[in-house]
Amino acid sequence: MLGTGKKISHALQGLWWIHVDVFSNTPLQGNGLAVFPEARHLSSDQMLALAQELRQFETIFLCGPTDGSDVRARIFTMEEELDFAGHPLLGAAAVLHYLNNSKADGLWQFALNKSNVSTCTTTRPHGFWAEMDQGIPFFEPLPSASSVSPILNGLGLEHSDLADELPVATVSTGLPYVIVPVKSSSLARAQITCADFEQRLQELGGKFVYILDPATCEGRTWDNLGIVEDIATGSAAGPAAAYLQRYCSAPDQVTLHQGRFAGRASQITATCDPRTGSVRVSGDVVVVAEGRFL
């Protein structure tokens, strides 16, 4: 870890980060994110400790060039490192555009632990519009009704809360989500209520859950202990859009709403490309603040 006393000061001295709000064109709305543009000297333990210190849902560390070349990126929650996430990559792309101070569109390629992700950015009056290609969605085989019951039970829901004639399905565009379609009246009641929820999700091939109201395209998700509700989840937007297109005959482009129950309204645009089958996820990004350790 970072250590104590002088070791902390030495490790952090001069380290800086930029705070952005993703999936909103208004500061202090959307999903907050800390981006560390110069993090190549940090260890994994140090990155985790910094993510815990800043207490954002996710924090991203850039460990390579910032001029449009491939950028090595690492993403941490307060509990662990992730191989993929949505709003950190979009926020980081906007930060790179901001630091390059260019009016032209930006193209940014991120090298993650297990994949490369392409993003592009455009300047807007409020800040930036950022888009990422999440690739072709992967659908796990549909689970049986009996295997869905532990998931519903862990959310404080019952089979009667499910949207009529729609299946629970596990979908991934980099991070597998168990999509649980619910009636509008049930969305507000959902909450993780058990300590072993992550293990229950694994039985269906999922890492996280995404509760989705297909009637309004509004969703919710949490960390797997149910302690923190995510405000806007880019990594879930691709799977949700693919789900809506396959099972609800949704149009190629949908706007997903999230964050209402956390008091920070957010909007995510997700587009299923009819030519390639891939999903693009995009949204607004606002640069809010810069911080530096003394």
PDB file of C-alpha atoms in Angstrom:
ATOM      1  CA  MET A   1       0.000   0.000   0.000  1.00  0.00           C
ATOM      2  CA  LEU A   2       1.040   3.647   0.033  1.00  0.00           C
ATOM      3  CA  GLY A   3       2.450   3.405   3.544  1.00  0.00           C
ATOM      4  CA  THR A   4       2.333   6.158   6.130  1.00  0.00           C
ATOM      5  CA  GLY A   5       3.967   9.464   6.958  1.00  0.00           C
ATOM      6  CA  LYS A   6       6.814  10.539   4.702  1.00  0.00           C
ATOM      7  CA  LYS A   7       6.293   7.546   2.398  1.00  0.00           C
ATOM      8  CA  ILE A   8       2.833   8.834   1.519  1.00  0.00           C
ATOM      9  CA  SER A   9       4.109  12.339   0.805  1.00  0.00           C
ATOM     10  CA  HIS A  10       6.917  11.014  -1.373  1.00  0.00           C
ATOM     11  CA  ALA A  11       4.677   8.704  -3.399  1.00  0.00           C
ATOM     12  CA  LEU A  12       1.983  11.302  -4.038  1.00  0.00           C
ATOM     13  CA  GLN A  13       3.940  14.539  -4.287  1.00  0.00           C
ATOM     14  CA  GLY A  14       2.906  16.364  -7.445  1.00  0.00           C
ATOM     15  CA  LEU A  15       0.481  13.629  -8.523  1.00  0.00           C
ATOM     16  CA  TRP A  16      -2.528  15.234 -10.195  1.00  0.00           C
ATOM     17  CA  TRP A  17      -5.906  14.225 -11.525  1.00  0.00           C
ATOM     18  CA  ILE A  18      -8.842  15.728 -13.386  1.00  0.00           C
ATOM     19  CA  HIS A  19     -12.435  15.313 -12.264  1.00  0.00           C
ATOM     20  CA  VAL A  20     -15.126  14.971 -14.934  1.00  0.00           C
ATOM     21  CA  ASP A  21     -18.854  14.251 -14.908  1.00  0.00           C
ATOM     22  CA  VAL A  22     -19.901  11.707 -17.545  1.00  0.00           C
ATOM     23  CA  PHE A  23     -23.319  11.249 -19.185  1.00  0.00           C
ATOM     24  CA  SER A  24     -24.480  14.776 -18.356  1.00  0.00           C
ATOM     25  CA  ASN A  25     -23.924  18.207 -19.896  1.00  0.00           C
ATOM     26  CA  THR A  26     -24.308  19.837 -16.476  1.00  0.00           C
ATOM     27  CA  PRO A  27     -21.570  19.916 -13.818  1.00  0.00           C
ATOM     28  CA  LEU A  28     -22.378  17.983 -10.632  1.00  0.00           C
ATOM     29  CA  GLN A  29     -24.770  15.716 -12.494  1.00  0.00           C
ATOM     30  CA  GLY A  30     -24.038  12.464 -14.303  1.00  0.00           C
ATOM     31  CA  ASN A  31     -21.390  10.021 -13.088  1.00  0.00           C
ATOM     32  CA  GLY A  32     -18.318  11.552 -11.476  1.00  0.00           C
ATOM     33  CA  LEU A  33     -14.883  10.225 -12.395  1.00  0.00           C
ATOM     34  CA  ALA A  34     -11.274  10.851 -11.387  1.00  0.00           C
ATOM     35  CA  VAL A  35      -8.773  10.559 -14.246  1.00  0.00           C
ATOM     36  CA  PHE A  36      -5.042  10.317 -13.438  1.00  0.00           C
ATOM     37  CA  PRO A  37      -3.259  11.284 -16.705  1.00  0.00           C
ATOM     38  CA  GLU A  38       0.286  10.471 -15.524  1.00  0.00           C
ATOM     39  CA  ALA A  39       0.076   7.252 -13.506  1.00  0.00           C
ATOM     40  CA  ARG A  40       2.704   4.970 -15.018  1.00  0.00           C
ATOM     41  CA  HIS A  41       4.859   5.094 -11.854  1.00  0.00           C
ATOM     42  CA  LEU A  42       2.031   3.920  -9.575  1.00  0.00           C
ATOM     43  CA  SER A  43       1.741   0.335  -8.350  1.00  0.00           C
ATOM     44  CA  SER A  44      -1.512  -1.625  -8.325  1.00  0.00           C
ATOM     45  CA  ASP A  45      -1.783  -1.195  -4.548  1.00  0.00           C
ATOM     46  CA  GLN A  46      -1.295   2.543  -4.893  1.00  0.00           C
ATOM     47  CA  MET A  47      -3.999   2.793  -7.558  1.00  0.00           C
ATOM     48  CA  LEU A  48      -6.442   0.880  -5.393  1.00  0.00           C
ATOM     49  CA  ALA A  49      -5.629   3.075  -2.388  1.00  0.00           C
ATOM     50  CA  LEU A  50      -6.203   6.223  -4.442  1.00  0.00           C
ATOM     51  CA  ALA A  51      -9.536   4.888  -5.731  1.00  0.00           C
ATOM     52  CA  GLN A  52     -10.552   4.218  -2.133  1.00  0.00           C
ATOM     53  CA  GLU A  53      -9.422   7.687  -1.081  1.00  0.00           C
ATOM     54  CA  LEU A  54     -11.408   9.501  -3.783  1.00  0.00           C
ATOM     55  CA  ARG A  55     -14.422   7.191  -3.353  1.00  0.00           C
ATOM     56  CA  GLN A  56     -15.751   7.473  -6.891  1.00  0.00           C
ATOM     57  CA  PHE A  57     -17.570   4.432  -8.243  1.00  0.00           C
ATOM     58  CA  GLU A  58     -14.570   3.986 -10.560  1.00  0.00           C
ATOM     59  CA  THR A  59     -11.203   5.705 -11.062  1.00  0.00           C
ATOM     60  CA  ILE A  60      -9.032   5.431 -14.177  1.00  0.00           C
ATOM     61  CA  PHE A  61      -5.237   5.612 -14.383  1.00  0.00           C
ATOM     62  CA  LEU A  62      -3.445   6.368 -17.685  1.00  0.00           C
ATOM     63  CA  CYS A  63      -0.032   4.753 -17.989  1.00  0.00           C
ATOM     64  CA  GLY A  64       1.090   5.654 -21.488  1.00  0.00           C
ATOM     65  CA  PRO A  65       1.137   8.306 -24.236  1.00  0.00           C
ATOM     66  CA  THR A  66      -1.529  11.023 -24.232  1.00  0.00           C
ATOM     67  CA  ASP A  67      -1.098  12.188 -27.844  1.00  0.00           C
ATOM     68  CA  GLY A  68      -3.518   9.850 -29.595  1.00  0.00           C
ATOM     69  CA  SER A  69      -1.325   6.751 -29.585  1.00  0.00           C
ATOM     70  CA  ASP A  70      -2.401   3.644 -27.703  1.00  0.00           C
ATOM     71  CA  VAL A  71      -2.922   4.583 -24.067  1.00  0.00           C
ATOM     72  CA  ARG A  72      -2.447   1.907 -21.411  1.00  0.00           C
ATOM     73  CA  ALA A  73      -5.314   2.335 -18.952  1.00  0.00           C
ATOM     74  CA  ARG A  74      -6.219   0.647 -15.682  1.00  0.00           C
ATOM     75  CA  ILE A  75      -9.608   0.981 -14.001  1.00  0.00           C
ATOM     76  CA  PHE A  76     -10.295   0.480 -10.308  1.00  0.00           C
ATOM     77  CA  THR A  77     -13.383   0.448  -8.137  1.00  0.00           C
ATOM     78  CA  MET A  78     -12.974   0.812  -4.380  1.00  0.00           C
ATOM     79  CA  GLU A  79     -12.778  -2.997  -4.168  1.00  0.00           C
ATOM     80  CA  GLU A  80     -10.903  -4.239  -7.244  1.00  0.00           C
ATOM     81  CA  GLU A  81      -9.425  -3.675 -10.678  1.00  0.00           C
ATOM     82  CA  LEU A  82     -11.779  -4.103 -13.654  1.00  0.00           C
ATOM     83  CA  ASP A  83     -10.848  -5.378 -17.092  1.00  0.00           C
ATOM     84  CA  PHE A  84     -13.426  -3.098 -18.704  1.00  0.00           C
ATOM     85  CA  ALA A  85     -15.745  -0.221 -17.825  1.00  0.00           C
ATOM     86  CA  GLY A  86     -17.720   2.352 -19.768  1.00  0.00           C
ATOM     87  CA  HIS A  87     -17.834   5.793 -18.195  1.00  0.00           C
ATOM     88  CA  PRO A  88     -14.122   5.757 -17.176  1.00  0.00           C
ATOM     89  CA  LEU A  89     -13.042   5.265 -20.808  1.00  0.00           C
ATOM     90  CA  LEU A  90     -15.368   7.968 -22.117  1.00  0.00           C
ATOM     91  CA  GLY A  91     -14.284  10.339 -19.356  1.00  0.00           C
ATOM     92  CA  ALA A  92     -10.611   9.588 -19.977  1.00  0.00           C
ATOM     93  CA  ALA A  93     -11.025  10.198 -23.717  1.00  0.00           C
ATOM     94  CA  ALA A  94     -12.570  13.599 -22.979  1.00  0.00           C
ATOM     95  CA  VAL A  95      -9.694  14.427 -20.634  1.00  0.00           C
ATOM     96  CA  LEU A  96      -7.134  13.549 -23.328  1.00  0.00           C
ATOM     97  CA  HIS A  97      -8.986  15.809 -25.770  1.00  0.00           C
ATOM     98  CA  TYR A  98      -9.060  18.553 -23.133  1.00  0.00           C
ATOM     99  CA  LEU A  99      -5.320  18.252 -22.443  1.00  0.00           C
ATOM    100  CA  ASN A 100      -4.502  18.341 -26.164  1.00  0.00           C
ATOM    101  CA  ASN A 101      -6.528  21.561 -26.472  1.00  0.00           C
ATOM    102  CA  SER A 102      -7.751  20.754 -29.965  1.00  0.00           C
ATOM    103  CA  LYS A 103     -10.931  21.828 -31.722  1.00  0.00           C
ATOM    104  CA  ALA A 104     -10.702  18.864 -34.105  1.00  0.00           C
ATOM    105  CA  ASP A 105     -12.318  15.522 -33.349  1.00  0.00           C
ATOM    106  CA  GLY A 106     -10.163  13.194 -31.273  1.00  0.00           C
ATOM    107  CA  LEU A 107      -9.463   9.473 -31.684  1.00  0.00           C
ATOM    108  CA  TRP A 108      -8.142   7.544 -28.673  1.00  0.00           C
ATOM    109  CA  GLN A 109      -7.216   3.872 -28.418  1.00  0.00           C
ATOM    110  CA  PHE A 110      -7.098   2.414 -24.918  1.00  0.00           C
ATOM    111  CA  ALA A 111      -5.157  -0.745 -24.108  1.00  0.00           C
ATOM    112  CA  LEU A 112      -6.840  -2.503 -21.184  1.00  0.00           C
ATOM    113  CA  ASN A 113      -5.833  -5.697 -19.401  1.00  0.00           C
ATOM    114  CA  LYS A 114      -7.575  -7.999 -21.860  1.00  0.00           C
ATOM    115  CA  SER A 115      -8.761  -5.848 -24.760  1.00  0.00           C
ATOM    116  CA  ASN A 116      -8.303  -2.658 -26.758  1.00  0.00           C
ATOM    117  CA  VAL A 117     -11.125  -0.118 -26.976  1.00  0.00           C
ATOM    118  CA  SER A 118     -11.499   2.652 -29.557  1.00  0.00           C
ATOM    119  CA  THR A 119     -13.056   5.968 -28.585  1.00  0.00           C
ATOM    120  CA  CYS A 120     -13.670   9.286 -30.295  1.00  0.00           C
ATOM    121  CA  THR A 121     -14.446  12.746 -28.944  1.00  0.00           C
ATOM    122  CA  THR A 122     -16.013  15.935 -30.259  1.00  0.00           C
ATOM    123  CA  THR A 123     -16.038  19.359 -28.641  1.00  0.00           C
ATOM    124  CA  ARG A 124     -19.378  20.722 -27.495  1.00  0.00           C
ATOM    125  CA  PRO A 125     -20.304  24.111 -25.948  1.00  0.00           C
ATOM    126  CA  HIS A 126     -20.514  22.503 -22.498  1.00  0.00           C
ATOM    127  CA  GLY A 127     -17.472  20.277 -22.897  1.00  0.00           C
ATOM    128  CA  PHE A 128     -17.289  17.087 -24.968  1.00  0.00           C
ATOM    129  CA  TRP A 129     -19.271  14.298 -26.575  1.00  0.00           C
ATOM    130  CA  ALA A 130     -17.479  10.942 -26.264  1.00  0.00           C
ATOM    131  CA  GLU A 131     -18.232   7.639 -27.966  1.00  0.00           C
ATOM    132  CA  MET A 132     -16.788   4.159 -27.657  1.00  0.00           C
ATOM    133  CA  ASP A 133     -17.104   0.992 -29.723  1.00  0.00           C
ATOM    134  CA  GLN A 134     -17.970  -1.875 -27.357  1.00  0.00           C
ATOM    135  CA  GLY A 135     -17.922  -4.531 -30.060  1.00  0.00           C
ATOM    136  CA  ILE A 136     -20.417  -7.294 -30.791  1.00  0.00           C
ATOM    137  CA  PRO A 137     -22.563  -8.301 -27.782  1.00  0.00           C
ATOM    138  CA  PHE A 138     -22.384 -11.860 -26.495  1.00  0.00           C
ATOM    139  CA  PHE A 139     -25.532 -13.538 -25.141  1.00  0.00           C
ATOM    140  CA  GLU A 140     -25.319 -16.432 -22.700  1.00  0.00           C
ATOM    141  CA  PRO A 141     -27.979 -19.170 -23.084  1.00  0.00           C
ATOM    142  CA  LEU A 142     -31.186 -18.127 -21.354  1.00  0.00           C
ATOM    143  CA  PRO A 143     -31.430 -19.441 -17.788  1.00  0.00           C
ATOM    144  CA  SER A 144     -34.274 -21.535 -16.425  1.00  0.00           C
ATOM    145  CA  ALA A 145     -36.938 -19.984 -14.226  1.00  0.00           C
ATOM    146  CA  SER A 146     -35.587 -21.866 -11.222  1.00  0.00           C
ATOM    147  CA  SER A 147     -32.053 -20.498 -11.726  1.00  0.00           C
ATOM    148  CA  VAL A 148     -33.445 -16.954 -11.964  1.00  0.00           C
ATOM    149  CA  SER A 149     -35.175 -17.223  -8.576  1.00  0.00           C
ATOM    150  CA  PRO A 150     -32.004 -16.721  -6.463  1.00  0.00           C
ATOM    151  CA  ILE A 151     -31.249 -13.515  -8.388  1.00  0.00           C
ATOM    152  CA  LEU A 152     -34.754 -12.149  -7.869  1.00  0.00           C
ATOM    153  CA  ASN A 153     -34.701 -13.148  -4.219  1.00  0.00           C
ATOM    154  CA  GLY A 154     -31.368 -11.377  -3.773  1.00  0.00           C
ATOM    155  CA  LEU A 155     -32.930  -8.216  -5.200  1.00  0.00           C
ATOM    156  CA  GLY A 156     -36.016  -8.353  -2.998  1.00  0.00           C
ATOM    157  CA  LEU A 157     -38.136  -9.134  -6.052  1.00  0.00           C
ATOM    158  CA  GLU A 158     -40.424 -11.934  -7.219  1.00  0.00           C
ATOM    159  CA  HIS A 159     -41.226 -13.429 -10.602  1.00  0.00           C
ATOM    160  CA  SER A 160     -44.364 -11.263 -10.675  1.00  0.00           C
ATOM    161  CA  ASP A 161     -42.090  -8.174 -10.778  1.00  0.00           C
ATOM    162  CA  LEU A 162     -40.625  -9.213 -14.131  1.00  0.00           C
ATOM    163  CA  ALA A 163     -41.815  -7.428 -17.257  1.00  0.00           C
ATOM    164  CA  ASP A 164     -44.365  -9.575 -19.049  1.00  0.00           C
ATOM    165  CA  GLU A 165     -42.959 -12.219 -21.420  1.00  0.00           C
ATOM    166  CA  LEU A 166     -39.382 -10.921 -21.249  1.00  0.00           C
ATOM    167  CA  PRO A 167     -36.488 -13.151 -20.153  1.00  0.00           C
ATOM    168  CA  VAL A 168     -33.700 -12.555 -17.682  1.00  0.00           C
ATOM    169  CA  ALA A 169     -30.550 -12.710 -19.827  1.00  0.00           C
ATOM    170  CA  THR A 170     -26.791 -12.368 -19.385  1.00  0.00           C
ATOM    171  CA  VAL A 171     -25.238 -10.102 -22.013  1.00  0.00           C
ATOM    172  CA  SER A 172     -21.670  -8.818 -22.378  1.00  0.00           C
ATOM    173  CA  THR A 173     -19.853  -6.225 -24.462  1.00  0.00           C
ATOM    174  CA  GLY A 174     -16.745  -6.507 -22.306  1.00  0.00           C
ATOM    175  CA  LEU A 175     -18.308  -6.999 -18.873  1.00  0.00           C
ATOM    176  CA  PRO A 176     -21.151  -9.523 -18.427  1.00  0.00           C
ATOM    177  CA  TYR A 177     -24.380  -8.164 -16.946  1.00  0.00           C
ATOM    178  CA  VAL A 178     -27.417 -10.130 -15.868  1.00  0.00           C
ATOM    179  CA  ILE A 179     -30.232  -8.039 -17.368  1.00  0.00           C
ATOM    180  CA  VAL A 180     -33.363  -8.244 -15.230  1.00  0.00           C
ATOM    181  CA  PRO A 181     -36.376  -6.667 -17.014  1.00  0.00           C
ATOM    182  CA  VAL A 182     -38.925  -5.351 -14.524  1.00  0.00           C
ATOM    183  CA  LYS A 183     -42.230  -3.559 -14.490  1.00  0.00           C
ATOM    184  CA  SER A 184     -42.099   0.199 -13.925  1.00  0.00           C
ATOM    185  CA  SER A 185     -43.725  -0.184 -10.520  1.00  0.00           C
ATOM    186  CA  SER A 186     -40.973  -2.588  -9.407  1.00  0.00           C
ATOM    187  CA  LEU A 187     -37.912  -0.563 -10.423  1.00  0.00           C
ATOM    188  CA  ALA A 188     -37.889   1.576  -7.271  1.00  0.00           C
ATOM    189  CA  ARG A 189     -38.150  -1.452  -4.950  1.00  0.00           C
ATOM    190  CA  ALA A 190     -35.142  -3.327  -6.301  1.00  0.00           C
ATOM    191  CA  GLN A 191     -32.151  -3.513  -3.964  1.00  0.00           C
ATOM    192  CA  ILE A 192     -29.435  -6.085  -3.332  1.00  0.00           C
ATOM    193  CA  THR A 193     -30.369  -7.773  -0.063  1.00  0.00           C
ATOM    194  CA  CYS A 194     -27.894 -10.660   0.318  1.00  0.00           C
ATOM    195  CA  ALA A 195     -24.169 -11.021   1.001  1.00  0.00           C
ATOM    196  CA  ASP A 196     -23.554 -13.692  -1.666  1.00  0.00           C
ATOM    197  CA  PHE A 197     -25.079 -11.849  -4.622  1.00  0.00           C
ATOM    198  CA  GLU A 198     -21.877 -11.962  -6.667  1.00  0.00           C
ATOM    199  CA  GLN A 199     -21.816 -15.763  -6.392  1.00  0.00           C
ATOM    200  CA  ARG A 200     -25.457 -15.922  -7.481  1.00  0.00           C
ATOM    201  CA  LEU A 201     -24.648 -13.835 -10.557  1.00  0.00           C
ATOM    202  CA  GLN A 202     -21.756 -16.133 -11.430  1.00  0.00           C
ATOM    203  CA  GLU A 203     -24.212 -19.018 -11.714  1.00  0.00           C
ATOM    204  CA  LEU A 204     -25.728 -17.148 -14.683  1.00  0.00           C
ATOM    205  CA  GLY A 205     -22.355 -16.101 -16.126  1.00  0.00           C
ATOM    206  CA  GLY A 206     -22.659 -12.515 -14.906  1.00  0.00           C
ATOM    207  CA  LYS A 207     -20.390 -10.100 -13.055  1.00  0.00           C
ATOM    208  CA  PHE A 208     -22.992  -7.443 -12.190  1.00  0.00           C
ATOM    209  CA  VAL A 209     -26.749  -7.025 -12.414  1.00  0.00           C
ATOM    210  CA  TYR A 210     -28.630  -4.407 -14.415  1.00  0.00           C
ATOM    211  CA  ILE A 211     -32.286  -3.844 -13.530  1.00  0.00           C
ATOM    212  CA  LEU A 212     -34.042  -2.521 -16.628  1.00  0.00           C
ATOM    213  CA  ASP A 213     -37.511  -1.086 -17.132  1.00  0.00           C
ATOM    214  CA  PRO A 214     -38.067  -1.717 -20.861  1.00  0.00           C
ATOM    215  CA  ALA A 215     -41.088   0.600 -20.956  1.00  0.00           C
ATOM    216  CA  THR A 216     -39.030   3.686 -20.070  1.00  0.00           C
ATOM    217  CA  CYS A 217     -35.472   2.491 -20.834  1.00  0.00           C
ATOM    218  CA  GLU A 218     -34.454   3.282 -17.264  1.00  0.00           C
ATOM    219  CA  GLY A 219     -31.938   1.143 -15.428  1.00  0.00           C
ATOM    220  CA  ARG A 220     -30.240   0.618 -12.063  1.00  0.00           C
ATOM    221  CA  THR A 221     -27.163  -1.227 -10.810  1.00  0.00           C
ATOM    222  CA  TRP A 222     -24.994  -1.415  -7.680  1.00  0.00           C
ATOM    223  CA  ASP A 223     -21.753  -2.824  -6.399  1.00  0.00           C
ATOM    224  CA  ASN A 224     -22.367  -6.472  -5.560  1.00  0.00           C
ATOM    225  CA  LEU A 225     -22.733  -5.758  -1.846  1.00  0.00           C
ATOM    226  CA  GLY A 226     -25.524  -3.300  -2.615  1.00  0.00           C
ATOM    227  CA  ILE A 227     -23.755  -0.509  -0.733  1.00  0.00           C
ATOM    228  CA  VAL A 228     -23.347   2.008  -3.572  1.00  0.00           C
ATOM    229  CA  GLU A 229     -25.728   2.568  -6.487  1.00  0.00           C
ATOM    230  CA  ASP A 230     -23.992   3.440  -9.749  1.00  0.00           C
ATOM    231  CA  ILE A 231     -25.173   6.662 -11.315  1.00  0.00           C
ATOM    232  CA  ALA A 232     -24.622   5.834 -14.988  1.00  0.00           C
ATOM    233  CA  THR A 233     -23.109   2.591 -16.250  1.00  0.00           C
ATOM    234  CA  GLY A 234     -21.535   2.700 -19.689  1.00  0.00           C
ATOM    235  CA  SER A 235     -20.467  -0.944 -19.582  1.00  0.00           C
ATOM    236  CA  ALA A 236     -24.109  -1.947 -18.995  1.00  0.00           C
ATOM    237  CA  ALA A 237     -25.488   0.356 -21.698  1.00  0.00           C
ATOM    238  CA  GLY A 238     -24.206  -1.808 -24.552  1.00  0.00           C
ATOM    239  CA  PRO A 239     -25.698  -5.015 -23.144  1.00  0.00           C
ATOM    240  CA  ALA A 240     -28.959  -3.212 -22.310  1.00  0.00           C
ATOM    241  CA  ALA A 241     -29.300  -1.809 -25.832  1.00  0.00           C
ATOM    242  CA  ALA A 242     -28.555  -5.226 -27.364  1.00  0.00           C
ATOM    243  CA  TYR A 243     -31.145  -6.791 -25.040  1.00  0.00           C
ATOM    244  CA  LEU A 244     -33.783  -4.198 -25.966  1.00  0.00           C
ATOM    245  CA  GLN A 245     -33.182  -4.724 -29.655  1.00  0.00           C
ATOM    246  CA  ARG A 246     -33.312  -8.535 -29.474  1.00  0.00           C
ATOM    247  CA  TYR A 247     -36.246  -8.994 -27.085  1.00  0.00           C
ATOM    248  CA  CYS A 248     -38.215  -5.724 -27.360  1.00  0.00           C
ATOM    249  CA  SER A 249     -37.751  -4.802 -31.045  1.00  0.00           C
ATOM    250  CA  ALA A 250     -36.189  -1.503 -29.977  1.00  0.00           C
ATOM    251  CA  PRO A 251     -34.725   0.820 -32.642  1.00  0.00           C
ATOM    252  CA  ASP A 252     -31.021   0.771 -33.448  1.00  0.00           C
ATOM    253  CA  GLN A 253     -30.423   3.773 -31.173  1.00  0.00           C
ATOM    254  CA  VAL A 254     -31.846   4.107 -27.674  1.00  0.00           C
ATOM    255  CA  THR A 255     -31.396   6.580 -24.833  1.00  0.00           C
ATOM    256  CA  LEU A 256     -30.961   4.906 -21.456  1.00  0.00           C
ATOM    257  CA  HIS A 257     -31.835   6.783 -18.273  1.00  0.00           C
ATOM    258  CA  GLN A 258     -30.102   6.152 -14.976  1.00  0.00           C
ATOM    259  CA  GLY A 259     -29.206   7.922 -11.734  1.00  0.00           C
ATOM    260  CA  ARG A 260     -32.666   9.138 -10.728  1.00  0.00           C
ATOM    261  CA  PHE A 261     -32.591   7.148  -7.498  1.00  0.00           C
ATOM    262  CA  ALA A 262     -29.103   8.454  -6.693  1.00  0.00           C
ATOM    263  CA  GLY A 263     -30.133  12.085  -7.257  1.00  0.00           C
ATOM    264  CA  ARG A 264     -27.918  12.566 -10.343  1.00  0.00           C
ATOM    265  CA  ALA A 265     -29.918  12.186 -13.537  1.00  0.00           C
ATOM    266  CA  SER A 266     -27.917  10.762 -16.445  1.00  0.00           C
ATOM    267  CA  GLN A 267     -28.517   9.873 -20.083  1.00  0.00           C
ATOM    268  CA  ILE A 268     -26.579   7.307 -22.118  1.00  0.00           C
ATOM    269  CA  THR A 269     -26.914   6.887 -25.876  1.00  0.00           C
ATOM    270  CA  ALA A 270     -26.399   3.346 -27.189  1.00  0.00           C
ATOM    271  CA  THR A 271     -26.445   2.422 -30.877  1.00  0.00           C
ATOM    272  CA  CYS A 272     -26.546  -1.075 -32.356  1.00  0.00           C
ATOM    273  CA  ASP A 273     -24.841  -0.914 -35.752  1.00  0.00           C
ATOM    274  CA  PRO A 274     -27.004  -2.912 -38.206  1.00  0.00           C
ATOM    275  CA  ARG A 275     -24.030  -3.444 -40.554  1.00  0.00           C
ATOM    276  CA  THR A 276     -21.402  -4.735 -38.135  1.00  0.00           C
ATOM    277  CA  GLY A 277     -23.516  -5.889 -35.188  1.00  0.00           C
ATOM    278  CA  SER A 278     -21.346  -3.915 -32.774  1.00  0.00           C
ATOM    279  CA  VAL A 279     -22.654  -1.536 -30.118  1.00  0.00           C
ATOM    280  CA  ARG A 280     -21.494   2.051 -29.665  1.00  0.00           C
ATOM    281  CA  VAL A 281     -22.049   3.856 -26.370  1.00  0.00           C
ATOM    282  CA  SER A 282     -21.802   7.626 -26.101  1.00  0.00           C
ATOM    283  CA  GLY A 283     -22.660  10.621 -23.970  1.00  0.00           C
ATOM    284  CA  ASP A 284     -21.769  14.070 -22.705  1.00  0.00           C
ATOM    285  CA  VAL A 285     -18.689  14.758 -20.583  1.00  0.00           C
ATOM    286  CA  VAL A 286     -18.055  17.895 -18.523  1.00  0.00           C
ATOM    287  CA  VAL A 287     -14.603  18.771 -17.148  1.00  0.00           C
ATOM    288  CA  VAL A 288     -15.246  19.978 -13.604  1.00  0.00           C
ATOM    289  CA  ALA A 289     -12.037  20.315 -11.582  1.00  0.00           C
ATOM    290  CA  GLU A 290      -8.351  19.528 -11.230  1.00  0.00           C
ATOM    291  CA  GLY A 291      -6.656  18.240  -8.089  1.00  0.00           C
ATOM    292  CA  ARG A 292      -3.016  17.842  -7.068  1.00  0.00           C
ATOM    293  CA  PHE A 293      -1.259  16.290  -4.099  1.00  0.00           C
ATOM    294  CA  LEU A 294       1.091  18.684  -2.299  1.00  0.00           C
TER     295      LEU A 294
END
